[in-house]
Coordinates of C-alpha atoms in Angstrom, one line a residue:
X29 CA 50.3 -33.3 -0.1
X30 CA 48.7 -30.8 -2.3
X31 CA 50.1 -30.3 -5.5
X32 CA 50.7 -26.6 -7.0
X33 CA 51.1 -25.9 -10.6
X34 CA 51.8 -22.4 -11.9
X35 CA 50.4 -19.2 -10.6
X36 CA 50.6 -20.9 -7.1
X37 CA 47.1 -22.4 -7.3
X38 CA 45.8 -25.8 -7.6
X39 CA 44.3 -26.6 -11.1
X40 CA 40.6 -27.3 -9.4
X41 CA 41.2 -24.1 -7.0
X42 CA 42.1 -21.8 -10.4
X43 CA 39.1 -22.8 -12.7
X44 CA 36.4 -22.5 -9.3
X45 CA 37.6 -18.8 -7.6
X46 CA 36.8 -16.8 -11.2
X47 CA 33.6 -17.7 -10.9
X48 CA 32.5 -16.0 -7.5
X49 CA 33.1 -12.5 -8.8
X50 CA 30.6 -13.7 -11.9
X51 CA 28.1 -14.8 -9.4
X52 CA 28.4 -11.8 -7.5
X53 CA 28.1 -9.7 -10.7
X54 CA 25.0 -11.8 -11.7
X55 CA 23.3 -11.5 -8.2
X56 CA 23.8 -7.7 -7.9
X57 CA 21.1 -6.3 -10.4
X58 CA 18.6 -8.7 -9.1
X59 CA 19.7 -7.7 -5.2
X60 CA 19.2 -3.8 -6.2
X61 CA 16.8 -4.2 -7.6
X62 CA 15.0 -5.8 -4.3
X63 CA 16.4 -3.3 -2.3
X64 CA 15.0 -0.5 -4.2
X65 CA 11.7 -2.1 -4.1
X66 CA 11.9 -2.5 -0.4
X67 CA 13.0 1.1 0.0
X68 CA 10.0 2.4 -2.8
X69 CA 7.9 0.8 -0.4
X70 CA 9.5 2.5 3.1
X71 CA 9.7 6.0 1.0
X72 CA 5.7 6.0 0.6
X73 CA 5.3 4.6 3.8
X74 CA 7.6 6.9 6.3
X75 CA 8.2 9.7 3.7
X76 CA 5.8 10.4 1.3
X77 CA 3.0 12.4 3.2
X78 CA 5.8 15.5 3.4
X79 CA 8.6 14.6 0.3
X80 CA 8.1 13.8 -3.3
X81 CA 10.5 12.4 -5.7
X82 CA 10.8 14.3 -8.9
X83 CA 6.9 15.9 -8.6
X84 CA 8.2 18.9 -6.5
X85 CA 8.5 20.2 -2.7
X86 CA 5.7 20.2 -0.3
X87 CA 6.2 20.0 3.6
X88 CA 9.8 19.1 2.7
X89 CA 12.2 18.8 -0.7
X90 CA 12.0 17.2 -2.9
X91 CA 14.0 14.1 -2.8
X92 CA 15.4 13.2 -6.3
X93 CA 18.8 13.5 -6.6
X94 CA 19.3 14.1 -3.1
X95 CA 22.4 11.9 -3.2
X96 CA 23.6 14.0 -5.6
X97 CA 23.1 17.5 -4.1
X98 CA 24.3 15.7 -0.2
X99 CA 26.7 13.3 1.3
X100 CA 25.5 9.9 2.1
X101 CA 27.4 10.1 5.5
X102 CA 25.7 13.8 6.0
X103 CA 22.6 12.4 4.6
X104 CA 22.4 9.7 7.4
X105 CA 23.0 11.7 10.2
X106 CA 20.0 13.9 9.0
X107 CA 17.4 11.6 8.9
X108 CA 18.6 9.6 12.0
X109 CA 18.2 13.3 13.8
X110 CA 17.5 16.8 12.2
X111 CA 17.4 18.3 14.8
X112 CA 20.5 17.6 16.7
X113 CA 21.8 19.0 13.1
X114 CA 20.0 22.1 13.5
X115 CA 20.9 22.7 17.2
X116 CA 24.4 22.0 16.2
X117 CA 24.4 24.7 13.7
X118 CA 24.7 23.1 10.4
X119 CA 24.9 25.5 8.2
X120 CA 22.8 23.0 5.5
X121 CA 20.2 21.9 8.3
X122 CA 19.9 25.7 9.3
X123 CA 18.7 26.6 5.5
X124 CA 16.5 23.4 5.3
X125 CA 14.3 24.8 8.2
X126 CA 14.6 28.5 6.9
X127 CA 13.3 27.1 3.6
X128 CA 10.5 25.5 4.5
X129 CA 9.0 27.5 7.2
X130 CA 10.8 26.0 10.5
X131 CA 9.1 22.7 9.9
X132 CA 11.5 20.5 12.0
X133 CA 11.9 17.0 10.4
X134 CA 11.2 14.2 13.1
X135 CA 13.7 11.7 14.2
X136 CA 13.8 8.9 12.0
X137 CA 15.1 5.6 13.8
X138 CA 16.0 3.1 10.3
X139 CA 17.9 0.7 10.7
X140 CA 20.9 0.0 8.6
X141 CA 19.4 -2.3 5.8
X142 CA 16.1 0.1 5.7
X143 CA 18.6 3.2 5.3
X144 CA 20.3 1.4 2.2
X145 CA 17.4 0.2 0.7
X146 CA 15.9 3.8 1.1
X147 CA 19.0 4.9 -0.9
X148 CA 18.9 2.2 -3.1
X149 CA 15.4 3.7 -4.1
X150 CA 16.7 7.4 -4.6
X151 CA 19.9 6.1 -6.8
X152 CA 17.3 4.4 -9.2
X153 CA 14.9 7.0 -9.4
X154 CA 17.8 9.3 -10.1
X155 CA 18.9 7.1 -13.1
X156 CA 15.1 7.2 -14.1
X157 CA 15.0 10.3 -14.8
X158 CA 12.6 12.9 -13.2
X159 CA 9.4 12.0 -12.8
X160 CA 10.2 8.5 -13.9
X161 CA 10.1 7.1 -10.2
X162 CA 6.9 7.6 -8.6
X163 CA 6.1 5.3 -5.3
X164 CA 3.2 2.7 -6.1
X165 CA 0.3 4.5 -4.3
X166 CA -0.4 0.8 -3.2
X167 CA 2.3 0.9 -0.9
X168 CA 0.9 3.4 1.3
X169 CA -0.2 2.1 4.7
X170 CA -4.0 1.5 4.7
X171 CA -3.9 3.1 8.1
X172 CA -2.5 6.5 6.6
X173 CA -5.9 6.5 4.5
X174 CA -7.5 10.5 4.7
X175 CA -11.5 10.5 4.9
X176 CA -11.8 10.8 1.1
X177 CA -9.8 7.5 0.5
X178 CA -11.8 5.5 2.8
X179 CA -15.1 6.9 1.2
X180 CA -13.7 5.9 -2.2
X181 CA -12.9 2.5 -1.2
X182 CA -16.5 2.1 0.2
X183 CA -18.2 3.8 -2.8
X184 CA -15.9 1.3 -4.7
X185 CA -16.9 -2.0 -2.6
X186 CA -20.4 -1.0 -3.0
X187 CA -20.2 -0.4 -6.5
X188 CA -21.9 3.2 -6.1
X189 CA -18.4 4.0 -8.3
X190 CA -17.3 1.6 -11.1
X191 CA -14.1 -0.2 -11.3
X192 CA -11.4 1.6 -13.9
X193 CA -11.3 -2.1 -16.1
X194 CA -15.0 -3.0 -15.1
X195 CA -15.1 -5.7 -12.7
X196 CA -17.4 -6.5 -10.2
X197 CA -17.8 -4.8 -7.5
X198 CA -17.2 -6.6 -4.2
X199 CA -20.5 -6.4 -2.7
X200 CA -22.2 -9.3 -4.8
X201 CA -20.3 -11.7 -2.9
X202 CA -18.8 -10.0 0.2
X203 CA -20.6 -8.1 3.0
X204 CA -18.7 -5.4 5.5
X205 CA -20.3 -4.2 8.9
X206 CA -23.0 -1.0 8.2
X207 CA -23.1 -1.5 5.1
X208 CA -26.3 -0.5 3.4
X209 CA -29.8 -1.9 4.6
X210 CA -29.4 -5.9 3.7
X211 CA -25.8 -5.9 3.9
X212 CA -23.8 -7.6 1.1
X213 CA -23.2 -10.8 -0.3
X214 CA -22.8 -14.6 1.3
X215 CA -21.1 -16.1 -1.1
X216 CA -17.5 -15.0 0.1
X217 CA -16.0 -14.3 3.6
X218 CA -17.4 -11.7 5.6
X219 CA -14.8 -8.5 5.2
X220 CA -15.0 -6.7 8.4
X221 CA -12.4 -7.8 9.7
X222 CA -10.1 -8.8 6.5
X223 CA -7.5 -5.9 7.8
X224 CA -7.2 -6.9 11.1
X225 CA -6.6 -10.4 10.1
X226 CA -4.4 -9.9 7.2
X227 CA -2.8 -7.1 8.2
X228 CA -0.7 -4.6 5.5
X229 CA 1.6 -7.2 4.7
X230 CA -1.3 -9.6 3.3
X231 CA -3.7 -7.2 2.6
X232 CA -1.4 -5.5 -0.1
X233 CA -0.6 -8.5 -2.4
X234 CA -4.3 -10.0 -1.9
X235 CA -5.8 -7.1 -3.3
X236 CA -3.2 -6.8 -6.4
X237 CA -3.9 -10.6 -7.5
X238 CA -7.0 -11.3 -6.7
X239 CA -6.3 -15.1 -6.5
X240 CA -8.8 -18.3 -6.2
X241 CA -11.2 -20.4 -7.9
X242 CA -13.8 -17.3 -8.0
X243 CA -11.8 -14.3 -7.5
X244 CA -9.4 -15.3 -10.3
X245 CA -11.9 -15.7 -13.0
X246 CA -13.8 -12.4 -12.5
X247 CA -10.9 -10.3 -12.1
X248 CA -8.0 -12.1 -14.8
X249 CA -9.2 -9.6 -17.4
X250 CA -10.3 -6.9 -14.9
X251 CA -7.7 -6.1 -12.2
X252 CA -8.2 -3.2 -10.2
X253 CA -5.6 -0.1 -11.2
X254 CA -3.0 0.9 -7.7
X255 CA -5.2 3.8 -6.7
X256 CA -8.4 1.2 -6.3
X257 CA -6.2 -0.7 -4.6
X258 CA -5.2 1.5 -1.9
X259 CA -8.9 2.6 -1.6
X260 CA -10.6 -0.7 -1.0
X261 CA -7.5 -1.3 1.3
X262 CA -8.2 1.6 3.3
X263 CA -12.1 1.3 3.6
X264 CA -11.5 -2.0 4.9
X265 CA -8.7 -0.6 7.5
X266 CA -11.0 1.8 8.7
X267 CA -13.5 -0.8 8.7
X268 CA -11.3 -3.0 11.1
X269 CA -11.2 -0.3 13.7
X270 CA -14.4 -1.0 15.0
X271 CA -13.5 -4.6 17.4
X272 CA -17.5 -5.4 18.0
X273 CA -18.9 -8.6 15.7
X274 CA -21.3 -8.0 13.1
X275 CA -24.5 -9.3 13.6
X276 CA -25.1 -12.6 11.7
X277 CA -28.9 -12.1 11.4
X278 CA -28.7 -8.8 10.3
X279 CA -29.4 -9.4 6.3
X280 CA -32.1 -11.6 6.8
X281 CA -33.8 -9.4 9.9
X282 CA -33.9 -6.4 7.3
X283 CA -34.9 -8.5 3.8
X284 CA -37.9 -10.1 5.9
X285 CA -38.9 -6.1 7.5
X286 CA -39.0 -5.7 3.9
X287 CA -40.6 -8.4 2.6
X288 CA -43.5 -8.2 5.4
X289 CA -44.2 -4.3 4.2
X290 CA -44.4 -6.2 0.6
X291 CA -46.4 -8.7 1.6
X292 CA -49.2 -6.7 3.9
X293 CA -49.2 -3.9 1.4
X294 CA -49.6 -6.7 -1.3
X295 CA -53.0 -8.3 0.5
X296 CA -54.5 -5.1 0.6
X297 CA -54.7 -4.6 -2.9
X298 CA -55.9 -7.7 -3.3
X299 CA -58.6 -7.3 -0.5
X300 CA -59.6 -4.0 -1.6
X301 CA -63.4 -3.9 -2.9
X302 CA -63.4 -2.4 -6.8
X303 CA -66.1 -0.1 -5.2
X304 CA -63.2 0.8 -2.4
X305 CA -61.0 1.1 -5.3
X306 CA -63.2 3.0 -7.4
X307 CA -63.9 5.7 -4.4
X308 CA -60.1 6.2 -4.0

């Protein structure tokens, strides 16, 4: 029989339950916190090629402070179908599409969790401040790359362009299909297909640390800035598309083309006559 003492709780039960609001009140900042991450990262992924946060409108508003300015419930609705809104005669919807030139937003099937997380994301950066909340360019999907992103990330592999800190650039020890005459380096993996094996979920974090016994030395005091990031991630995407295998040989067939011109061109100096020379 269980014995209760005053308040009507059991002496163990009263010193244990005040402690699961603390945990809970501990936990939160650190589960906000995740969620806004999670949502920074679906906002530059699903949103960010027609919305901004604090920098302005473009194809759509811009999105800080929207919590502010709409309902969540309203809000929700919105992004799950615009256009039902706007067919419906919303007044709100109606002036969206007036506003920015009958650009109809597309559906936008997020889950639950996703949805909060996204408004996780816009309650933070409405705390931060405008401006204070820009998306990690990193978090873009190396698929979404435009033409001059993937040229960048080549230009950067190659080392045509420096690195921002000054690190090496990943052709002394990687090589990627097509690239240049002899190809790149041996002493890492072959990259051609690093996108398609990693895919955005692996690619992303490999590129910001840089780990290993090599990789980790070279680049500890010279890590590559977001925007390289992205770059190199999206040269090597693009890179990806392409499903035929490298050819293995195809370093040495080219340094020994070379090296034969070299060579042939070499003995005929050497063979040359001084009166030969002397007449050329």
């Amino acid at each position: 029989m269980r014995t209760r003492v005053l308040g009507g709780w059991p002496r163990q039960e009263r010193t244990l339950v005040p402690i699961i609001p603390l945990l809970a009140m501990l936990a939160a900042p650190s589960a906000l916190a995740q969620a806004s991450g999670q949502g920074a990262q679906l906002f530059t992924q699903r949103c960010a090629t027609c919305h901004s946060v604090g920098e302005g409108d473009r194809i759509g508003p811009d999105l800080h402070g929207v919590l502010e300015r709409r309902d969540e419930a309203w809000l929700t609705r919105f992004i799950k179908s615009p256009g039902a809104l706007i067919d419906a005669g919303d007044p709100v919807a109606g002036e969206l599409l007036a506003k920015f030139n009958g650009v109809r937003m597309p559906d936008q099937s997020l889950s639950d969790a996703e949805r909060a997380s996204l408004f996780a994301f816009f309650r933070e950066c409405t705390q931060k401040g405008k401006g204070g909340c820009k998306p990690s360019p990193a978090e873009k999907m190396g698929t979404d790359a435009t033409p001059e992103e993937i040229a960048r990330g080549r230009r950067l592999f190659d080392g045509t362009e420096p690195l921002t800190h000054g690190g090496a650039a990943c052709i002394g020890c990687h090589d990627v299909r097509g690239l240049g005459i002899a190809g790149g380096g041996t002493l890492g993996p072959n990259l051609t297909f690093a996108f398609a094996r990693m895919g955005e979920k692996g690619m992303r974090p490999a590129l910001a640390k840089l780990e290993g016994p090599m990789m980790g030395a070279l680049y500890a005091k010279a890590p590559l800035v977001e925007e390289e990031q992205y770059a190199l991630k999206a040269y090597l995407a693009d890179a990806s598309r392409d499903g035929s295998r490298p050819r293995a040989d195809r370093d040495f067939f080219y340094l020994g083309v070379v090296g034969l011109v070299a060579a042939l061109g070499f003995i005929g100096v050497v063979f040359t006559t001084p009166s030969e020379r002397g007449h050329s």
